[in-house]
Coordinates of C-alpha atoms in Angstrom, one line a residue:
Chain A
M8 CA 22.7 25.0 -16.1
D9 CA 22.4 29.1 -16.1
D10 CA 21.3 29.8 -12.4
N11 CA 19.1 32.7 -13.9
A12 CA 17.3 30.0 -16.3
P13 CA 14.0 28.5 -15.3
R14 CA 14.2 24.7 -14.8
R15 CA 12.9 22.7 -17.4
S16 CA 9.7 21.2 -16.3
H17 CA 9.9 17.6 -15.7
F18 CA 5.9 16.7 -15.7
L19 CA 6.8 16.4 -19.6
P20 CA 9.3 13.6 -20.5
R21 CA 12.5 14.8 -22.6
T22 CA 13.4 11.9 -24.8
R23 CA 11.4 10.2 -27.4
D24 CA 11.0 6.7 -25.4
G25 CA 9.8 8.9 -22.8
W26 CA 7.0 10.1 -25.1
T27 CA 6.5 6.7 -25.9
A28 CA 6.2 5.0 -22.8
T29 CA 3.7 7.9 -21.6
I30 CA 1.2 8.2 -23.9
A31 CA 1.4 4.1 -24.2
F32 CA 0.3 3.9 -20.5
L33 CA -1.7 7.0 -20.2
A34 CA -3.9 5.7 -23.7
L35 CA -4.1 2.1 -22.1
F36 CA -5.3 3.4 -18.6
V37 CA -8.2 5.3 -20.2
L38 CA -9.1 2.2 -21.4
A39 CA -9.4 1.0 -18.2
M40 CA -11.2 3.9 -16.3
P41 CA -14.8 5.4 -16.7
P42 CA -16.7 5.9 -19.2
I43 CA -15.1 3.1 -21.0
T44 CA -15.3 0.8 -18.2
H45 CA -19.4 1.8 -17.7
T46 CA -20.2 1.7 -21.0
V47 CA -17.7 -0.3 -23.3
L48 CA -16.8 -3.0 -21.4
N49 CA -19.3 -3.3 -19.2
R50 CA -20.8 -6.4 -20.4
S51 CA -20.2 -10.5 -20.1
D52 CA -20.9 -11.3 -23.7
P53 CA -18.9 -12.4 -25.5
W54 CA -17.6 -14.4 -23.0
V55 CA -13.4 -15.5 -24.0
F56 CA -11.6 -18.7 -22.6
G57 CA -14.8 -19.1 -20.2
L58 CA -14.7 -15.7 -18.7
P59 CA -17.2 -12.7 -18.9
F60 CA -15.7 -10.1 -21.3
F61 CA -15.3 -7.3 -18.6
Y62 CA -13.1 -9.3 -16.7
V63 CA -10.8 -10.4 -19.9
A64 CA -11.3 -7.1 -21.0
L65 CA -9.4 -5.2 -18.1
L66 CA -7.2 -8.3 -17.6
A67 CA -5.4 -7.6 -20.8
V68 CA -5.2 -3.8 -20.5
Y69 CA -3.8 -4.1 -17.2
S70 CA -1.1 -6.8 -18.4
A71 CA -0.4 -4.3 -21.4
L72 CA 0.3 -1.6 -18.8
I73 CA 2.6 -4.0 -17.0
L74 CA 4.7 -4.3 -20.6
V75 CA 4.5 -0.7 -21.2
L76 CA 6.6 -0.5 -17.5
I77 CA 8.8 -3.4 -18.4
W78 CA 9.5 -1.8 -21.8
A79 CA 10.2 1.5 -20.0
F80 CA 12.9 -0.2 -18.0
R81 CA 14.1 -1.9 -20.5
R82 CA 14.9 1.2 -22.6
G83 CA 15.9 2.8 -19.8
V84 CA 13.2 5.4 -19.3
Chain B
M25 CA -6.8 -34.5 14.0
E26 CA -9.3 -32.3 14.3
A27 CA -9.2 -28.9 12.3
W28 CA -8.8 -26.4 14.8
V29 CA -5.6 -28.5 16.3
V30 CA -4.3 -28.3 12.7
A31 CA -5.0 -24.9 11.7
T32 CA -3.5 -23.5 15.0
G33 CA -1.0 -25.5 15.1
M34 CA -0.2 -24.1 11.5
I35 CA -0.2 -20.6 12.6
V36 CA 1.9 -21.5 15.3
L37 CA 4.8 -22.9 13.1
Y38 CA 4.6 -19.6 11.5
L39 CA 4.6 -17.6 14.1
V40 CA 7.9 -19.3 15.2
L41 CA 9.3 -18.9 11.9
T42 CA 8.9 -15.2 12.2
I43 CA 10.6 -15.1 15.3
V44 CA 13.5 -17.0 14.5
L45 CA 14.1 -14.9 11.4
G46 CA 14.1 -11.8 13.9
I47 CA 16.6 -13.6 16.2
V48 CA 18.9 -14.0 13.1
A49 CA 18.2 -10.4 11.6
N50 CA 19.3 -9.7 15.1
R51 CA 22.7 -11.1 14.9
R52 CA 23.5 -9.2 11.9
L53 CA 23.0 -5.6 13.1
T54 CA 25.8 -3.2 13.4
G55 CA 24.6 -0.7 15.8
D56 CA 24.3 1.6 13.4
M57 CA 20.6 4.0 13.3
E58 CA 20.6 3.6 9.3
D59 CA 20.7 -0.3 9.5
F60 CA 18.4 -0.6 12.4
L61 CA 15.9 1.6 10.6
L62 CA 16.7 1.8 7.0
Y63 CA 18.4 -1.5 6.6
G64 CA 21.1 0.0 5.8
R65 CA 20.1 1.4 2.4
K66 CA 21.2 -2.1 1.0
A67 CA 18.1 -3.9 0.4
G68 CA 18.5 -5.6 -3.0
F69 CA 15.5 -6.4 -5.6
V70 CA 13.7 -9.6 -4.1
V71 CA 13.6 -8.8 -0.3
L72 CA 12.6 -5.2 -1.5
Y73 CA 9.8 -6.9 -3.9
L74 CA 8.7 -8.9 -1.9
T75 CA 8.4 -6.3 1.3
V76 CA 6.8 -3.8 -0.7
V77 CA 4.0 -6.3 -2.2
A78 CA 3.6 -8.0 1.4
S79 CA 3.3 -4.6 3.3
F80 CA 0.7 -3.6 0.7
H81 CA -1.3 -6.0 0.7
S82 CA -3.1 -6.3 4.2
S83 CA -5.7 -8.5 5.8
F84 CA -8.2 -6.6 3.3
A85 CA -6.6 -8.2 0.5
F86 CA -6.9 -11.4 2.3
L87 CA -10.5 -10.9 3.6
G88 CA -11.7 -7.6 3.0
S89 CA -11.3 -8.0 -1.2
G90 CA -13.2 -11.6 -1.0
G91 CA -15.9 -9.6 0.6
F92 CA -15.7 -6.7 -1.9
F93 CA -16.5 -9.2 -4.3
Y94 CA -19.0 -10.9 -2.9
T95 CA -21.0 -7.6 -2.0
H96 CA -20.3 -6.1 -5.2
G97 CA -19.3 -8.2 -7.6
V98 CA -16.9 -7.9 -10.6
G99 CA -16.7 -4.2 -10.1
F100 CA -13.5 -4.5 -7.2
W101 CA -11.5 -5.8 -10.6
A102 CA -11.0 -2.0 -10.8
A103 CA -8.0 -3.0 -8.0
G104 CA -6.3 -3.5 -11.2
T105 CA -6.1 -0.1 -11.7
W106 CA -4.4 1.2 -8.5
T107 CA -2.0 -1.4 -8.3
L108 CA -0.8 -0.4 -11.9
L109 CA -0.7 2.8 -10.5
V110 CA 1.2 1.9 -7.8
G111 CA 4.1 0.6 -10.3
A112 CA 4.2 3.7 -12.2
I113 CA 4.3 6.0 -9.1
T114 CA 7.2 3.7 -7.8
Y115 CA 8.7 4.5 -11.0
V116 CA 8.6 7.8 -11.5
I117 CA 8.3 9.2 -8.1
G118 CA 9.9 6.5 -6.2
T119 CA 12.7 7.0 -7.8
R120 CA 12.9 10.5 -7.4
I121 CA 12.6 10.1 -3.3
W122 CA 15.3 7.2 -3.5
A123 CA 17.9 9.6 -5.1
L124 CA 16.9 12.6 -2.6
G125 CA 17.2 9.9 0.3
K126 CA 20.4 8.9 -0.5
A127 CA 21.9 12.1 -1.2
F128 CA 20.6 14.4 1.5
G129 CA 20.3 11.3 4.1
Y130 CA 16.5 11.5 4.7
M131 CA 15.1 8.7 7.0
T132 CA 11.3 9.8 6.7
P133 CA 8.8 11.3 4.7
A134 CA 9.2 15.0 6.8
D135 CA 12.4 14.9 6.6
L136 CA 12.1 15.3 2.6
L137 CA 9.3 17.5 3.0
A138 CA 11.0 20.1 5.9
D139 CA 14.3 19.8 4.3
F140 CA 12.6 21.5 0.7
Y141 CA 10.1 23.7 2.5
E142 CA 12.5 24.7 5.1
S143 CA 9.9 24.2 7.9
D144 CA 9.6 22.7 11.2
A145 CA 6.1 23.3 10.9
V146 CA 5.9 20.8 8.0
R147 CA 7.9 18.5 9.7
V148 CA 5.7 18.3 12.7
T149 CA 2.3 18.2 9.8
V150 CA 3.9 15.5 8.2
A151 CA 4.6 13.7 11.4
I152 CA 1.1 13.9 12.6
V153 CA -0.5 12.9 9.5
S154 CA 2.2 10.5 9.0
V155 CA 1.5 8.4 12.4
V156 CA -2.1 9.3 13.2
F157 CA -3.4 8.0 10.1
T158 CA -1.1 5.0 10.0
I159 CA -1.6 4.1 14.0
L160 CA -5.0 3.1 13.0
Y161 CA -4.2 0.3 10.6
I162 CA -2.1 -1.1 13.2
Q163 CA -6.0 -1.4 14.8
V164 CA -7.4 -2.7 11.6
Q165 CA -4.6 -5.2 11.1
A166 CA -4.8 -6.3 15.0
Q167 CA -8.3 -6.7 14.6
G168 CA -7.9 -8.9 11.6
L169 CA -5.4 -11.0 13.3
G170 CA -7.3 -11.3 16.6
Y171 CA -10.0 -12.6 14.1
I172 CA -8.1 -15.4 12.2
L173 CA -6.6 -16.4 15.1
N174 CA -10.4 -16.7 17.1
V175 CA -11.8 -18.7 14.1
A176 CA -8.9 -20.5 13.3
S177 CA -8.5 -22.2 16.8
G178 CA -12.3 -22.2 16.8
D179 CA -13.1 -20.1 19.9
R180 CA -10.4 -21.2 22.0
I181 CA -8.1 -18.4 21.7
S182 CA -10.5 -15.3 22.4
F183 CA -10.0 -12.2 20.1
E184 CA -8.7 -10.1 22.8
A185 CA -5.8 -13.0 23.3
G186 CA -5.3 -13.5 19.7
T187 CA -5.0 -9.7 19.1
L188 CA -2.1 -9.5 21.8
I189 CA -0.1 -12.8 21.3
L190 CA 0.1 -11.3 17.2
L191 CA 1.1 -7.9 18.4
I192 CA 3.6 -9.1 20.4
V193 CA 4.9 -11.4 18.2
A194 CA 5.5 -8.7 15.6
A195 CA 6.9 -6.2 18.0
V196 CA 9.4 -8.7 19.3
Y197 CA 11.3 -9.5 15.8
L198 CA 10.8 -5.9 15.0
M199 CA 12.7 -5.0 18.5
A200 CA 15.0 -7.6 18.0
G201 CA 16.2 -7.2 14.3
G202 CA 14.7 -3.9 13.0
L203 CA 13.8 -3.3 9.4
R204 CA 16.2 -5.9 8.4
A205 CA 13.7 -8.4 10.4
V206 CA 10.7 -6.4 9.2
Y207 CA 12.1 -7.4 5.7
W208 CA 13.1 -10.7 5.9
T209 CA 9.7 -11.8 7.6
D210 CA 7.9 -10.0 4.8
V211 CA 9.7 -12.2 2.2
L212 CA 8.4 -15.0 3.7
Q213 CA 4.9 -13.6 4.5
G214 CA 4.8 -12.4 1.0
I215 CA 5.6 -15.9 -0.7
W216 CA 3.5 -17.4 2.1
M217 CA 0.4 -15.3 1.2
Y218 CA 0.3 -15.7 -2.2
V219 CA 0.7 -18.9 -2.7
A220 CA -2.1 -19.5 0.2
V221 CA -4.5 -17.2 -1.8
W222 CA -4.5 -19.1 -4.5
L223 CA -4.1 -22.5 -3.8
G224 CA -7.3 -21.6 -1.4
A225 CA -9.0 -20.2 -4.4
I226 CA -8.4 -23.1 -6.7
V227 CA -8.9 -25.7 -4.1
L228 CA -12.7 -24.5 -3.3
S229 CA -13.6 -23.5 -6.9
Y230 CA -13.1 -27.5 -7.7
E231 CA -14.5 -28.4 -4.3
L232 CA -17.9 -26.4 -5.0
F233 CA -18.4 -26.1 -8.7
G234 CA -15.9 -28.2 -10.7
G235 CA -13.6 -25.8 -11.6
P236 CA -13.0 -21.9 -12.2
L237 CA -14.5 -21.7 -15.3
E238 CA -17.7 -23.4 -14.3
L239 CA -17.5 -21.2 -11.2
W240 CA -18.2 -17.9 -13.5
R241 CA -20.7 -20.1 -15.3
A242 CA -22.8 -20.8 -12.2
V243 CA -22.4 -16.6 -11.3
S244 CA -23.4 -15.9 -14.6
E245 CA -26.6 -18.2 -14.4
Q246 CA -27.8 -17.4 -10.5
R247 CA -26.3 -13.5 -10.1
P248 CA -25.9 -11.9 -13.1
D249 CA -25.8 -8.6 -11.4
L250 CA -22.3 -9.4 -10.2
L251 CA -21.3 -9.5 -13.3
S252 CA -21.4 -5.9 -14.4
L253 CA -21.0 -2.1 -12.9
P254 CA -22.5 -0.7 -11.3
G255 CA -23.0 -3.8 -9.0
P256 CA -26.1 -5.1 -7.0
K257 CA -25.9 -2.1 -4.9
G258 CA -24.9 0.8 -7.4
F259 CA -21.3 0.9 -5.3
F260 CA -18.7 0.9 -8.0
T261 CA -19.9 4.5 -9.9
P262 CA -17.6 6.2 -12.3
G263 CA -16.9 8.4 -9.7
M264 CA -16.3 5.8 -7.3
W265 CA -14.4 4.0 -9.6
I266 CA -11.6 7.2 -10.3
G267 CA -11.8 7.9 -6.4
M268 CA -10.9 4.2 -5.3
T269 CA -8.2 4.4 -8.3
I270 CA -6.5 7.5 -7.0
T271 CA -6.6 7.2 -3.2
L272 CA -5.7 3.5 -3.0
S273 CA -2.4 4.1 -5.1
F274 CA -1.3 7.5 -4.1
G275 CA -3.1 7.7 -0.7
I276 CA -1.2 4.4 0.0
V277 CA 2.0 4.4 -1.5
F278 CA 2.6 7.8 0.6
Q279 CA 1.9 6.6 3.7
P280 CA 5.3 6.4 5.7
H281 CA 6.0 2.5 5.6
M282 CA 6.0 2.8 1.8
M283 CA 7.9 5.7 1.6
I284 CA 10.7 5.0 3.8
R285 CA 10.9 1.4 1.3
Y286 CA 11.7 3.8 -1.2
Y287 CA 15.0 5.0 0.6
T288 CA 16.3 1.6 1.5
A289 CA 16.8 0.3 -1.9
V290 CA 20.3 -0.6 -2.6
D291 CA 20.1 1.4 -6.2
A292 CA 18.1 3.0 -8.5
K293 CA 17.6 0.2 -10.9
T294 CA 16.4 -2.1 -8.2
I295 CA 13.5 0.6 -7.6
K296 CA 12.9 1.3 -11.1
L297 CA 12.6 -2.7 -12.0
L298 CA 10.3 -2.8 -8.8
G299 CA 8.0 -0.3 -10.4
A300 CA 7.8 -2.1 -13.4
T301 CA 6.9 -5.4 -11.7
T302 CA 5.2 -4.7 -8.7
P303 CA 1.8 -4.7 -10.5
I304 CA 2.6 -8.1 -11.4
Y305 CA 1.9 -9.9 -8.0
L306 CA -0.1 -6.6 -6.5
M307 CA -2.9 -7.1 -9.1
S308 CA -2.5 -10.7 -9.8
L309 CA -3.6 -11.7 -6.0
Y310 CA -7.2 -10.2 -6.7
L311 CA -7.7 -13.0 -9.7
P312 CA -8.3 -15.7 -6.7
A313 CA -9.9 -13.3 -4.7
A314 CA -12.8 -12.9 -7.5
L315 CA -13.1 -16.4 -7.3
V316 CA -13.5 -16.5 -3.8
G317 CA -16.0 -13.6 -3.1
L318 CA -18.0 -14.8 -6.3
G319 CA -17.8 -18.1 -5.5
G320 CA -19.1 -17.9 -2.1
A321 CA -22.0 -15.4 -3.0
I322 CA -23.3 -18.6 -5.2
V323 CA -22.8 -21.0 -2.3
M324 CA -23.4 -18.9 1.2
P325 CA -25.3 -16.0 -0.1
G326 CA -27.2 -13.7 2.7
L327 CA -23.5 -12.4 4.5
E328 CA -24.1 -8.5 4.9
G329 CA -21.3 -6.0 5.9
S330 CA -18.0 -7.4 8.0
E331 CA -19.7 -10.7 7.8
A332 CA -19.2 -10.8 4.1
D333 CA -15.4 -10.1 4.7
R334 CA -15.5 -13.2 6.5
I335 CA -16.3 -15.4 3.5
F336 CA -12.8 -17.1 2.7
P337 CA -12.4 -18.4 6.4
L338 CA -16.1 -19.8 6.0
L339 CA -15.5 -21.2 2.9
L340 CA -12.3 -23.2 3.9
F341 CA -13.8 -24.5 7.3
T342 CA -16.9 -25.7 5.5
H343 CA -15.3 -27.1 2.4
A344 CA -11.5 -27.6 2.5
N345 CA -9.7 -30.0 4.4
P346 CA -8.2 -29.0 8.0
W347 CA -4.5 -28.8 6.6
L348 CA -4.8 -26.5 3.5
T349 CA -7.0 -24.7 5.9
G350 CA -4.2 -24.0 8.5
A351 CA -2.1 -23.5 6.0
I352 CA -3.9 -20.7 4.3
L353 CA -5.0 -18.8 7.4
A354 CA -1.3 -18.7 8.2
G355 CA -1.3 -17.1 5.0
A356 CA -4.0 -14.9 6.1
I357 CA -1.9 -14.1 9.5
A358 CA 0.9 -13.5 7.0
A359 CA -0.9 -11.0 5.1
A360 CA -1.9 -9.0 8.2
M361 CA 1.5 -8.9 10.1
S362 CA 3.4 -8.0 6.9
T363 CA 1.3 -4.7 6.9
L364 CA 1.4 -4.4 11.0
D365 CA 5.1 -5.0 11.1
S366 CA 5.6 -2.1 8.6
I367 CA 3.6 0.3 10.0
L368 CA 5.0 -0.3 13.8
H369 CA 8.5 0.2 12.6
A370 CA 7.3 3.3 9.8
N371 CA 5.8 5.0 13.4
M372 CA 8.9 4.0 15.6
T373 CA 11.4 5.5 12.7
V374 CA 8.9 8.7 13.0
L375 CA 8.9 9.4 16.0
T376 CA 12.3 8.1 16.9
R377 CA 13.5 10.7 13.8
D378 CA 11.2 13.5 13.6
V379 CA 10.0 14.0 17.3
Y380 CA 12.6 12.8 19.7
Q381 CA 16.0 12.8 18.0
R382 CA 14.6 16.4 16.4
F383 CA 13.3 18.1 19.1
M384 CA 14.3 16.2 22.6
R385 CA 17.7 14.9 22.2
P386 CA 19.1 15.8 19.1
N387 CA 22.7 14.7 19.9
E388 CA 22.8 11.3 21.5
T389 CA 24.8 8.2 20.3
Q390 CA 23.2 5.7 17.5
G391 CA 22.7 3.1 20.3
H392 CA 20.5 5.2 22.5
Y393 CA 18.0 6.7 19.5
I394 CA 17.6 2.2 18.6
N395 CA 17.0 1.8 22.2
V396 CA 14.2 4.8 22.0
G397 CA 13.0 3.1 18.8
R398 CA 12.8 0.1 20.5
A399 CA 11.0 1.5 23.4
I400 CA 8.4 3.5 21.1
V401 CA 7.3 0.2 19.4
V402 CA 6.3 -1.2 23.2
G403 CA 4.2 1.8 23.6
L404 CA 2.8 1.5 20.0
L405 CA 2.0 -2.1 20.6
V406 CA 0.2 -1.0 23.8
V407 CA -1.6 2.2 21.9
G408 CA -2.3 -0.8 19.0
Y409 CA -3.6 -3.1 21.6
L410 CA -5.8 -0.8 23.5
L411 CA -7.4 0.5 19.5
S412 CA -7.9 -3.0 18.7
V413 CA -10.1 -4.2 21.1
G414 CA -11.8 -1.1 22.5
T415 CA -14.1 1.0 20.3
S416 CA -15.5 4.6 20.3
D417 CA -17.5 6.9 17.6
L418 CA -14.2 8.8 17.8
L419 CA -12.0 5.9 16.2
V420 CA -14.8 5.1 13.7
V421 CA -14.2 8.4 12.2
L422 CA -10.6 8.2 12.2
V423 CA -10.7 4.9 10.6
T424 CA -12.9 5.9 7.9
L425 CA -10.3 8.8 7.0
S426 CA -7.5 6.8 7.5
G427 CA -7.1 5.2 4.0
A428 CA -7.1 8.8 2.1
G429 CA -5.0 10.7 5.3
A430 CA -1.1 10.2 3.4
L431 CA -3.0 11.2 0.4
Q432 CA -2.9 15.0 1.6
L433 CA 1.2 15.0 1.2
M434 CA 0.8 14.4 -2.5
P435 CA 0.9 18.1 -3.8
A436 CA 3.7 18.8 -1.5
I437 CA 5.7 15.4 -2.5
L438 CA 5.1 16.6 -5.8
G439 CA 6.5 19.7 -5.4
V440 CA 9.8 18.3 -4.4
C441 CA 10.2 15.6 -6.8
F442 CA 8.9 17.3 -9.7
P443 CA 11.2 20.4 -10.9
G444 CA 9.4 23.1 -13.3
G445 CA 6.3 23.3 -11.6
R446 CA 4.5 26.0 -9.4
T447 CA 6.9 25.8 -6.7
L448 CA 4.9 25.7 -3.5
T449 CA 5.8 27.4 0.1
R450 CA 5.3 26.1 3.5
A451 CA 2.0 28.0 4.5
G452 CA 0.4 26.5 1.3
V453 CA 1.8 23.1 2.0
V454 CA 0.4 23.1 5.8
A455 CA -2.6 25.1 4.6
G456 CA -3.4 22.7 2.1
I457 CA -3.2 19.6 4.4
A458 CA -5.5 21.4 6.7
A459 CA -8.0 21.8 4.1
G460 CA -7.8 18.3 2.8
L461 CA -8.1 16.6 6.6
V462 CA -11.0 19.2 6.9
T463 CA -12.6 18.0 3.1
L464 CA -12.4 14.3 4.3
Y465 CA -13.9 14.5 7.4
V466 CA -17.1 16.0 5.2
T467 CA -17.1 14.2 2.4
L468 CA -16.0 10.7 4.1
V469 CA -17.8 11.3 7.2
V470 CA -20.7 13.8 7.2
S471 CA -21.7 13.1 3.7
P472 CA -19.7 10.5 2.4
H473 CA -18.7 10.6 -1.3
P474 CA -20.8 13.6 -2.5
L475 CA -21.8 13.6 -6.3
G476 CA -21.1 9.8 -6.3
M477 CA -16.9 10.7 -6.2
H478 CA -14.9 9.3 -3.3
G479 CA -14.2 11.9 -0.7
G480 CA -10.5 11.0 -1.0
L481 CA -10.5 12.9 -4.3
W482 CA -12.3 15.9 -2.9
G483 CA -9.8 16.4 -0.4
L484 CA -7.0 16.4 -2.7
L485 CA -8.7 18.6 -4.8
V486 CA -9.3 20.9 -2.2
N487 CA -5.7 20.5 -1.0
T488 CA -4.2 21.2 -4.0
A489 CA -6.7 24.3 -4.8
V490 CA -5.6 25.6 -1.6
A491 CA -1.8 25.2 -1.6
L492 CA -1.4 26.8 -4.9
N493 CA -3.3 29.9 -3.7
V494 CA -1.9 30.5 -0.2
S495 CA 1.2 29.7 -2.2
A496 CA 1.1 32.4 -4.7
Y497 CA 0.9 35.0 -2.1
T498 CA 3.4 33.5 0.5
T499 CA 7.3 33.1 1.1
P500 CA 8.9 30.0 -1.1
P501 CA 11.9 28.4 -0.1
S502 CA 15.2 29.5 -0.8
T503 CA 16.9 29.5 -4.2
E504 CA 19.7 27.6 -2.7
T505 CA 17.3 25.1 -1.2
I506 CA 15.4 25.0 -4.3
E507 CA 19.0 24.9 -6.5
R508 CA 19.7 22.2 -3.9
V509 CA 16.9 19.8 -4.3
H510 CA 15.7 20.2 -7.4
G511 CA 19.3 20.1 -8.9
E512 CA 19.8 16.8 -7.5
V513 CA 16.0 15.6 -9.0
E514 CA 17.8 17.2 -12.3
R515 CA 21.0 15.4 -12.1
F516 CA 19.6 11.8 -10.8
V517 CA 17.0 12.0 -14.0
Y518 CA 18.8 13.5 -16.9
G519 CA 21.9 13.8 -15.9
T520 CA 24.8 11.3 -14.0
E521 CA 23.7 9.8 -11.3
E522 CA 26.3 9.8 -8.8

């Protein structure tokens, strides 16, 4: 790289897979944060497989986040 | 056979196993400092995985998380967010820390930061933060150990004696085998604690309610206030949720015992896979904790404060058979010891490397530094024991601050690992950390969690603002150093690794 050129930021992804993984992770993570947790998810009904909605919904979001990380690993992000 | 005999016997068996592992690890030592302090940078995926998760989950995960569910309800399921972030941080930042450690021979967090910011003041500041805020974890874990042994023995082994015995065991295998012994025992501890929590929770839920689903139904009928936010005591406000997520992910990952683990990975693929998969273990350990805490709130209501943290052992002694109780309490010991030994090791490494080798005796042999490290462990053992059995107002304050202390390293670490942002300066970093720590004192001790937001987050915000502003008017690191370090990051992330 040219010594005088500013280094490109590492805060933004540079590949398509990098962008996909970052946006997917952040979008899912928002679902597990306020205000979603304290409004949309904050209820027991409907019960899912005998478990309260809040608990199952967050478990689903957490599982999806793990899948994003594993997908990023498999894609070499 | 009486329950206390079985429970204590199982714990003794477990302790013997850890010492045997320490002795075997000792026979593999090469006499090299990197081998003793960093496992020779050869940790493979399975060993690294189990040591990271076992070190992350302390006695809090075993005892405190059940207490949290008991007191504040299902809001503690927020724990999943910070365990997920730990995985992402490892994936994105841990890999960069590993690459820089390998390229420039870093052994401690202070090595990384002092090299980039070209400053011994940064080294000393980081070393102090690293030691002060984690040595208090020794006290927390040691107190947990003493308590568990005291409970398991039916009060026949005093809290003080139990604490001392378990501290000595951890120190012995650490001195014998270095980080290799810590890692091998962590493998045992990581498996044991996970099986123990799940087994205990499932058995108790069937014993007390007829199964986990029946337990949930009972909670909804008898304590519906435990199934919604912000919980019965109004604890889990949005600000607290966000603050705990940031503090308990970045704040723990940047503690020295976790950062040092990044240096030890055998290759980049190992640490990336670690990041992608650690949340599976970290998050799923809180599933059974919910059963214990919520079920306990129905069966044994009325426990307040730290009493609530004892819900798991209380339920076991009342409702489970002695063999299971013994095995599970040994799992609780494993949870605390795996964190304790890691912190002892990290403090030993920081004090040996960043203080003794850097400022006192820089040109000694590898064996000399290893022996100094062992002597430091003895000193830490004494300090840890005194902290555990004594108490003072200052200690209470420091423990309150400890969880968010390492979080104050975040701006400085991001400055090293992420080229392209505004470059911080040594003055900015030191001023930011100082301002962050003062803010922590105010927002965690003087007036806890202003505006419902966790004090750790307030500290981080002030730290970042001060670091950026001071850096705007002070001298940055030399162009050569920035190019060398950021160039290595660039090559690692977007070029070739080697």
